[in-house]
Coordinates of N, CA and C in Angstrom, one line a residue:
M1 N 0.8 -1.2 0.1 CA 0.0 -0.1 -0.1 C 0.8 1.3 0.0
F2 N 1.9 1.3 0.8 CA 2.7 2.5 0.8 C 3.7 2.8 -0.3
E3 N 3.7 1.8 -1.1 CA 4.6 1.9 -2.3 C 4.4 3.2 -3.1
K4 N 3.1 3.5 -3.3 CA 2.8 4.7 -3.9 C 3.2 5.9 -3.4
F5 N 3.5 5.9 -2.0 CA 4.1 7.0 -1.3 C 5.6 7.4 -1.5
K6 N 6.2 6.5 -2.1 CA 7.7 6.5 -2.2 C 8.0 7.5 -3.4
V7 N 9.2 8.1 -3.3 CA 9.6 9.1 -4.3 C 9.8 8.3 -5.6
R8 N 9.5 9.0 -6.7 CA 9.6 8.4 -8.0 C 10.7 9.2 -8.7
V9 N 11.2 8.7 -9.8 CA 12.2 9.2 -10.7 C 11.5 9.7 -12.1
H10 N 11.7 10.8 -12.5 CA 11.2 11.3 -13.7 C 12.4 11.5 -14.7
S11 N 12.2 11.2 -15.9 CA 13.1 11.5 -17.0 C 12.5 12.9 -17.6
V12 N 13.3 13.7 -17.7 CA 12.9 15.2 -18.0 C 13.8 15.7 -19.2
P13 N 13.3 16.1 -20.2 CA 14.1 16.8 -21.3 C 14.1 18.2 -20.9
I14 N 15.4 18.7 -21.1 CA 15.6 20.2 -21.2 C 16.4 20.6 -22.4
D15 N 16.1 21.8 -22.9 CA 16.8 22.3 -24.0 C 18.1 23.0 -23.6
V16 N 19.2 22.6 -24.1 CA 20.5 23.3 -23.9 C 21.1 23.6 -25.1
D17 N 21.2 24.7 -25.4 CA 21.9 25.3 -26.7 C 21.3 24.6 -27.9
G18 N 19.8 24.4 -27.9 CA 19.1 23.9 -29.0 C 19.1 22.4 -29.1
E19 N 19.8 21.7 -28.1 CA 19.8 20.2 -28.0 C 18.9 19.9 -26.8
Q20 N 18.1 18.8 -27.1 CA 17.4 18.1 -26.0 C 18.2 17.3 -25.2
I21 N 18.4 17.6 -23.9 CA 19.2 16.7 -23.0 C 18.2 16.2 -22.0
T22 N 18.2 14.7 -21.8 CA 17.4 14.1 -20.9 C 18.1 14.1 -19.5
I23 N 17.6 14.5 -18.5 CA 18.1 14.3 -17.1 C 17.2 13.6 -16.2
H24 N 17.6 13.0 -15.1 CA 16.8 12.3 -14.3 C 16.7 13.1 -12.9
L25 N 15.3 13.2 -12.5 CA 15.2 13.9 -11.3 C 14.2 13.1 -10.4
R26 N 14.6 12.9 -9.1 CA 13.9 12.2 -8.0 C 13.0 13.3 -7.5
E27 N 11.8 12.8 -7.1 CA 10.9 13.7 -6.3 C 11.7 13.9 -5.0
L28 N 11.6 15.0 -4.3 CA 12.1 15.3 -3.0 C 11.4 14.6 -2.0
P29 N 12.1 13.9 -1.1 CA 11.5 13.3 0.2 C 11.1 14.4 1.1
F30 N 10.2 14.1 2.0 CA 9.8 15.1 2.9 C 10.8 15.6 3.9
E31 N 11.8 14.8 4.2 CA 12.9 15.1 5.0 C 13.7 16.2 4.4
V32 N 13.9 16.2 3.1 CA 14.7 17.3 2.4 C 14.0 18.7 2.5
V33 N 12.8 18.6 2.2 CA 12.0 19.8 2.1 C 11.8 20.4 3.5
A34 N 11.6 19.4 4.6 CA 11.5 20.0 5.9 C 12.8 20.6 6.5
R35 N 13.8 20.0 6.1 CA 15.2 20.4 6.5 C 15.5 21.8 6.1
N36 N 14.9 22.2 5.0 CA 15.2 23.5 4.4 C 14.1 24.4 4.5
Y37 N 13.0 24.1 5.2 CA 11.7 24.9 5.3 C 12.0 26.3 5.6
E38 N 12.8 26.6 6.7 CA 12.9 27.8 7.3 C 14.1 28.7 6.7
N39 N 14.8 28.1 5.8 CA 16.0 28.8 5.2 C 15.5 30.0 4.3
D40 N 15.9 31.2 4.7 CA 15.4 32.3 4.0 C 16.2 32.6 2.6
N41 N 17.3 31.9 2.4 CA 18.0 32.1 1.2 C 17.5 31.1 0.2
Q42 N 16.8 31.7 -0.6 CA 16.0 31.0 -1.7 C 16.9 30.3 -2.7
A43 N 18.0 31.1 -3.1 CA 18.9 30.4 -4.0 C 19.6 29.3 -3.4
D44 N 20.0 29.4 -2.1 CA 20.6 28.2 -1.5 C 19.7 27.0 -1.4
V45 N 18.4 27.3 -1.1 CA 17.4 26.2 -1.0 C 17.3 25.5 -2.3
M46 N 17.2 26.3 -3.3 CA 17.0 25.7 -4.6 C 18.2 24.9 -5.1
L47 N 19.4 25.4 -4.8 CA 20.6 24.6 -5.3 C 20.5 23.2 -4.4
K48 N 20.1 23.3 -3.2 CA 20.0 22.1 -2.5 C 19.0 21.0 -3.0
F49 N 17.8 21.7 -3.4 CA 16.8 20.9 -4.0 C 17.3 20.3 -5.3
V50 N 17.9 21.0 -6.0 CA 18.5 20.4 -7.3 C 19.4 19.2 -7.1
V51 N 20.4 19.5 -6.1 CA 21.4 18.5 -5.9 C 20.7 17.2 -5.4
A52 N 19.7 17.4 -4.5 CA 18.9 16.3 -3.9 C 18.1 15.6 -5.1
S53 N 17.7 16.2 -6.0 CA 16.7 15.8 -7.2 C 17.5 15.0 -8.2
L54 N 18.7 15.5 -8.6 CA 19.5 14.9 -9.7 C 19.9 13.4 -9.3
C55 N 19.7 12.6 -10.3 CA 20.0 11.2 -10.1 C 20.2 10.6 -11.4
N56 N 20.6 9.2 -11.3 CA 20.6 8.3 -12.6 C 19.3 7.8 -12.8
E57 N 19.2 7.0 -13.9 CA 17.8 6.5 -14.2 C 17.2 5.5 -13.3
N58 N 18.1 5.1 -12.4 CA 17.7 4.1 -11.3 C 17.4 4.9 -10.0
G59 N 17.4 6.2 -9.9 CA 17.1 6.9 -8.7 C 18.2 7.1 -7.8
E60 N 19.5 6.6 -8.2 CA 20.6 6.9 -7.3 C 21.2 8.2 -7.5
P61 N 21.7 8.9 -6.3 CA 22.2 10.2 -6.5 C 23.4 10.3 -7.4
I62 N 23.6 11.3 -8.2 CA 24.8 11.4 -9.0 C 25.9 12.1 -8.3
F63 N 25.8 12.6 -7.1 CA 26.9 13.1 -6.4 C 27.0 12.4 -5.1
A64 N 28.3 12.2 -4.6 CA 28.6 11.5 -3.5 C 27.9 12.1 -2.2
N65 N 27.8 13.3 -2.2 CA 27.2 14.1 -0.9 C 26.8 15.4 -1.4
E66 N 26.1 16.1 -0.5 CA 25.4 17.4 -0.8 C 26.6 18.4 -1.1
E67 N 27.7 18.3 -0.3 CA 28.8 19.3 -0.5 C 29.4 19.1 -1.9
E68 N 29.6 18.0 -2.4 CA 30.2 17.7 -3.8 C 29.1 18.3 -4.8
G69 N 27.9 17.9 -4.5 CA 26.9 18.5 -5.5 C 26.7 19.9 -5.5
L70 N 26.8 20.6 -4.4 CA 26.5 22.1 -4.3 C 27.8 22.7 -5.1
K71 N 28.9 22.2 -4.9 CA 30.2 22.7 -5.5 C 30.0 22.7 -7.1
E72 N 29.5 21.4 -7.5 CA 29.5 21.2 -8.9 C 28.4 22.2 -9.6
V73 N 27.1 21.9 -9.1 CA 26.1 22.8 -9.7 C 26.2 24.3 -9.5
S74 N 26.9 24.8 -8.6 CA 27.2 26.2 -8.3 C 27.9 26.8 -9.5
S75 N 28.6 25.9 -10.3 CA 29.5 26.2 -11.4 C 28.7 26.3 -12.8
W76 N 27.5 25.7 -12.7 CA 26.7 25.6 -14.0 C 26.2 26.9 -14.4
R77 N 25.9 26.9 -15.7 CA 25.3 28.3 -16.2 C 23.9 28.5 -15.7
F78 N 23.6 29.8 -15.4 CA 22.4 30.2 -14.8 C 21.2 29.7 -15.6
D79 N 21.2 29.9 -17.0 CA 20.1 29.4 -17.8 C 19.7 28.0 -17.6
V80 N 20.8 27.0 -17.6 CA 20.5 25.7 -17.4 C 20.1 25.4 -16.0
M81 N 20.6 26.0 -15.0 CA 20.2 25.8 -13.6 C 18.8 26.3 -13.5
N82 N 18.4 27.4 -14.1 CA 17.1 27.9 -14.2 C 15.9 26.8 -14.7
K83 N 16.4 26.1 -15.8 CA 15.6 25.2 -16.4 C 15.4 23.9 -15.6
I84 N 16.5 23.5 -14.9 CA 16.5 22.4 -14.0 C 15.6 22.7 -12.7
A85 N 15.8 23.8 -12.2 CA 15.1 24.3 -11.0 C 13.6 24.4 -11.3
A86 N 13.2 24.8 -12.5 CA 11.8 25.0 -12.8 C 11.2 23.5 -12.8
K87 N 12.1 22.5 -13.4 CA 11.5 21.1 -13.4 C 11.4 20.6 -12.0
V88 N 12.3 20.9 -11.1 CA 12.2 20.4 -9.8 C 11.0 21.0 -9.1
V89 N 10.7 22.3 -9.3 CA 9.5 22.8 -8.8 C 8.3 22.3 -9.3
E90 N 8.3 21.9 -10.5 CA 7.1 21.3 -11.3 C 6.8 20.0 -10.7
I91 N 7.8 19.2 -10.7 CA 7.7 17.8 -10.2 C 7.2 17.7 -8.8
N92 N 7.7 18.5 -7.9 CA 7.4 18.5 -6.5 C 6.2 19.4 -6.0
R93 N 5.7 20.1 -7.0 CA 4.6 21.1 -6.9 C 5.0 22.0 -5.6
L94 N 6.1 22.5 -5.7 CA 6.6 23.5 -4.6 C 5.9 24.8 -4.7
E95 N 5.3 25.3 -3.7 CA 4.7 26.5 -3.6 C 5.1 27.1 -2.3
P96 N 5.4 28.4 -2.2 CA 5.7 29.3 -3.4 C 7.0 28.8 -4.2
V97 N 7.2 29.3 -5.4 CA 8.4 28.9 -6.2 C 9.6 29.3 -5.4
P98 N 10.5 28.4 -5.1 CA 11.8 28.9 -4.4 C 12.7 29.9 -5.1
L99 N 12.6 29.9 -6.4 CA 13.4 30.9 -7.2 C 12.4 31.7 -8.1
N100 N 12.6 32.9 -8.2 CA 11.8 33.7 -9.2 C 12.2 33.4 -10.6
T101 N 11.8 32.2 -11.0 CA 12.2 31.7 -12.4 C 11.5 32.2 -13.4
T102 N 12.1 32.4 -14.6 CA 11.3 32.7 -15.8 C 10.8 31.4 -16.4
N103 N 9.9 31.6 -17.3 CA 9.3 30.4 -18.2 C 10.5 29.9 -19.0
P104 N 11.0 28.7 -18.6 CA 12.1 28.1 -19.6 C 11.7 27.5 -20.8
D105 N 10.5 27.4 -21.1 CA 10.1 26.8 -22.4 C 9.8 27.9 -23.4

């Protein structure tokens, strides 16, 4: 019965320089959202949510830990991060939107 309550993996296409790239995002578990609930730094929260969401097709994290992930994604282009963040918001139905993102489509 509780199997439907578990986080799922989504294969999500994003456009990067005119090329469709498929990434895999896990839904955020309650613990990750709750841990960051009172953080007023919205950019920091969104980075942490992106790091927690990025995974391989089997749902395994692509980073060894949060610190490694934050260091990596912090160096990515804003437009790419904005598109990924928008997908994380959409998949998890996060309200209000953690970043004031523009429509990436």
